[in-house]
Amino acid sequence: MENRICHCTVLDSTNAHCRRMAARGAPSGTVVIAERQTAGRGRMGRSFESPAGMGLYLSILWRPHCTPEQLLPLTALCAVAAVRTIRRVCGIDCAIKWPNDLVLHSKKIAGILTESVPDVTGMVDYVIVGIGINLRQRPGDFSPDVAAIATSLRQETGVTVDRDVLAAALIEELDTLYRDILPHPEQWLAEYRAGCLNLGKTVQVICPDGTRRRATALDIDERFSLTVQYPEGTVETLRSGEVSVRGLYGYAEQTL
Ligand code: BTN
């Protein structure tokens, strides 16, 4: 796929900018990269700290001809694409905290935000995937709350990654995902399961209203939803847009 790349010094959010470009008719495959975001967005209404020169902040726009249901695995597949990218460029294996945070040494190294917009018939008009990877931050570069759960590739490995090399590799992996894997998402299911640090663990399920319930993470199903079992025995399937999970004692308990 041919990618048009829009590179900006500062944006509110690469996802928001991509959305504005999509509304003006930008083609599938358009990529937006910013040096810095002033209002970087995360899942569940959270923000994503995006200081200049510290990370890769990238969004890609696609126009698949499919139903919103068919996009359910997309967010998890993007996590696999990001893990593959970091492995290829840095030789480092990150774990995945369901559905799509990348984790190194029990702290968050990258986050992914997928936003899709329907057309008048209810089909997907376009979808935007935004990926933020922390590359160079030291603990003092994060706000105190974020420093407790986040880290950077340089902090954990001593490796200083060339952001543009990483971006080019990520765009290649995302193109493969969109072209070959999204129509057959089961191809990456085993890889996702193998990288998912929650499976078999006790987790806290966090609902949008802030309530938390303890559960055991049992499995990832073919839609990449997480099956959990609550202490009284009830089994529930969690979809990625609806809840988030944490480790029992902190952001993530990692054995990978
Ligand atoms: C999360 O951790 O909940 C998801 C974070 C996603 C951050 C990326 S950075 C590039 C793109 N633009 C945004 O505003 N958000 C995503």
mmCIF file of N, CA and C and ligand atoms in Angstrom, residues 13-15 37 40-43 48 57-59 101 108 111-113 130-132, ligand 1:
data_model
loop_
_atom_site.group_PDB
_atom_site.id
_atom_site.type_symbol
_atom_site.label_atom_id
_atom_site.label_comp_id
_atom_site.label_asym_id
_atom_site.label_seq_id
_atom_site.Cartn_x
_atom_site.Cartn_y
_atom_site.Cartn_z
ATOM 1 N N SER A 13 -3.549 16.126 18.707
ATOM 2 C CA SER A 13 -3.499 14.665 18.757
ATOM 3 C C SER A 13 -3.409 14.165 17.318
ATOM 4 N N THR A 14 -2.524 13.223 17.063
ATOM 5 C CA THR A 14 -2.424 12.697 15.684
ATOM 6 C C THR A 14 -3.733 11.997 15.292
ATOM 7 N N ASN A 15 -4.414 11.370 16.269
ATOM 8 C CA ASN A 15 -5.714 10.752 15.946
ATOM 9 C C ASN A 15 -6.725 11.819 15.531
ATOM 10 N N GLN A 37 2.522 16.092 21.037
ATOM 11 C CA GLN A 37 1.067 16.267 21.064
ATOM 12 C C GLN A 37 0.709 17.077 22.312
ATOM 13 N N GLY A 40 -2.664 14.511 23.622
ATOM 14 C CA GLY A 40 -2.606 13.104 23.236
ATOM 15 C C GLY A 40 -3.695 12.326 23.972
ATOM 16 N N ARG A 41 -4.382 11.469 23.246
ATOM 17 C CA ARG A 41 -5.538 10.779 23.833
ATOM 18 C C ARG A 41 -5.256 9.307 24.051
ATOM 19 N N GLY A 42 -5.803 8.759 25.135
ATOM 20 C CA GLY A 42 -5.690 7.340 25.409
ATOM 21 C C GLY A 42 -7.053 6.678 25.434
ATOM 22 N N ARG A 43 -7.083 5.383 25.733
ATOM 23 C CA ARG A 43 -8.349 4.654 25.835
ATOM 24 C C ARG A 43 -9.139 5.141 27.033
ATOM 25 N N PHE A 48 -2.634 10.839 26.994
ATOM 26 C CA PHE A 48 -1.363 10.155 26.732
ATOM 27 C C PHE A 48 -0.279 11.221 26.659
ATOM 28 N N TYR A 57 4.720 9.201 18.021
ATOM 29 C CA TYR A 57 3.276 9.445 18.092
ATOM 30 C C TYR A 57 2.755 9.373 16.660
ATOM 31 N N LEU A 58 2.057 8.295 16.348
ATOM 32 C CA LEU A 58 1.715 7.999 14.948
ATOM 33 C C LEU A 58 0.277 7.516 14.842
ATOM 34 N N SER A 59 -0.427 8.006 13.847
ATOM 35 C CA SER A 59 -1.774 7.491 13.556
ATOM 36 C C SER A 59 -1.854 7.110 12.088
ATOM 37 N N ASP A 101 -1.979 -2.662 25.476
ATOM 38 C CA ASP A 101 -0.814 -1.929 25.989
ATOM 39 C C ASP A 101 0.413 -2.813 25.829
ATOM 40 N N LYS A 108 4.307 0.194 31.404
ATOM 41 C CA LYS A 108 3.782 0.442 30.046
ATOM 42 C C LYS A 108 4.811 1.173 29.188
ATOM 43 N N GLY A 111 1.013 2.538 24.025
ATOM 44 C CA GLY A 111 -0.444 2.401 24.071
ATOM 45 C C GLY A 111 -1.020 2.591 22.683
ATOM 46 N N ILE A 112 -2.207 2.048 22.491
ATOM 47 C CA ILE A 112 -2.853 2.076 21.175
ATOM 48 C C ILE A 112 -4.304 2.515 21.347
ATOM 49 N N LEU A 113 -4.731 3.433 20.502
ATOM 50 C CA LEU A 113 -6.116 3.909 20.549
ATOM 51 C C LEU A 113 -6.734 3.765 19.166
ATOM 52 N N GLY A 130 -4.120 4.863 16.433
ATOM 53 C CA GLY A 130 -3.058 5.734 16.941
ATOM 54 C C GLY A 130 -2.162 4.955 17.884
ATOM 55 N N ILE A 131 -0.862 5.067 17.678
ATOM 56 C CA ILE A 131 0.091 4.313 18.496
ATOM 57 C C ILE A 131 1.099 5.292 19.088
ATOM 58 N N GLY A 132 1.284 5.198 20.383
ATOM 59 C CA GLY A 132 2.290 6.014 21.062
ATOM 60 C C GLY A 132 3.306 5.094 21.721
HETATM 61 C C1 BTN B 1 -3.672 4.317 25.719
HETATM 62 O O1 BTN B 1 -2.616 4.124 26.299
HETATM 63 O O2 BTN B 1 -4.762 4.257 26.318
HETATM 64 C C2 BTN B 1 -3.636 4.601 24.261
HETATM 65 C C3 BTN B 1 -2.621 5.665 23.955
HETATM 66 C C4 BTN B 1 -2.554 6.000 22.485
HETATM 67 C C5 BTN B 1 -1.618 7.149 22.237
HETATM 68 C C6 BTN B 1 -1.431 7.421 20.785
HETATM 69 S S1 BTN B 1 -0.138 8.579 20.485
HETATM 70 C C7 BTN B 1 -0.620 8.721 18.838
HETATM 71 C C8 BTN B 1 -2.147 8.732 18.822
HETATM 72 N N1 BTN B 1 -2.665 10.057 19.053
HETATM 73 C C9 BTN B 1 -3.360 10.149 20.172
HETATM 74 O O3 BTN B 1 -3.926 11.174 20.595
HETATM 75 N N2 BTN B 1 -3.367 8.958 20.796
HETATM 76 C C10 BTN B 1 -2.646 7.957 20.043
#
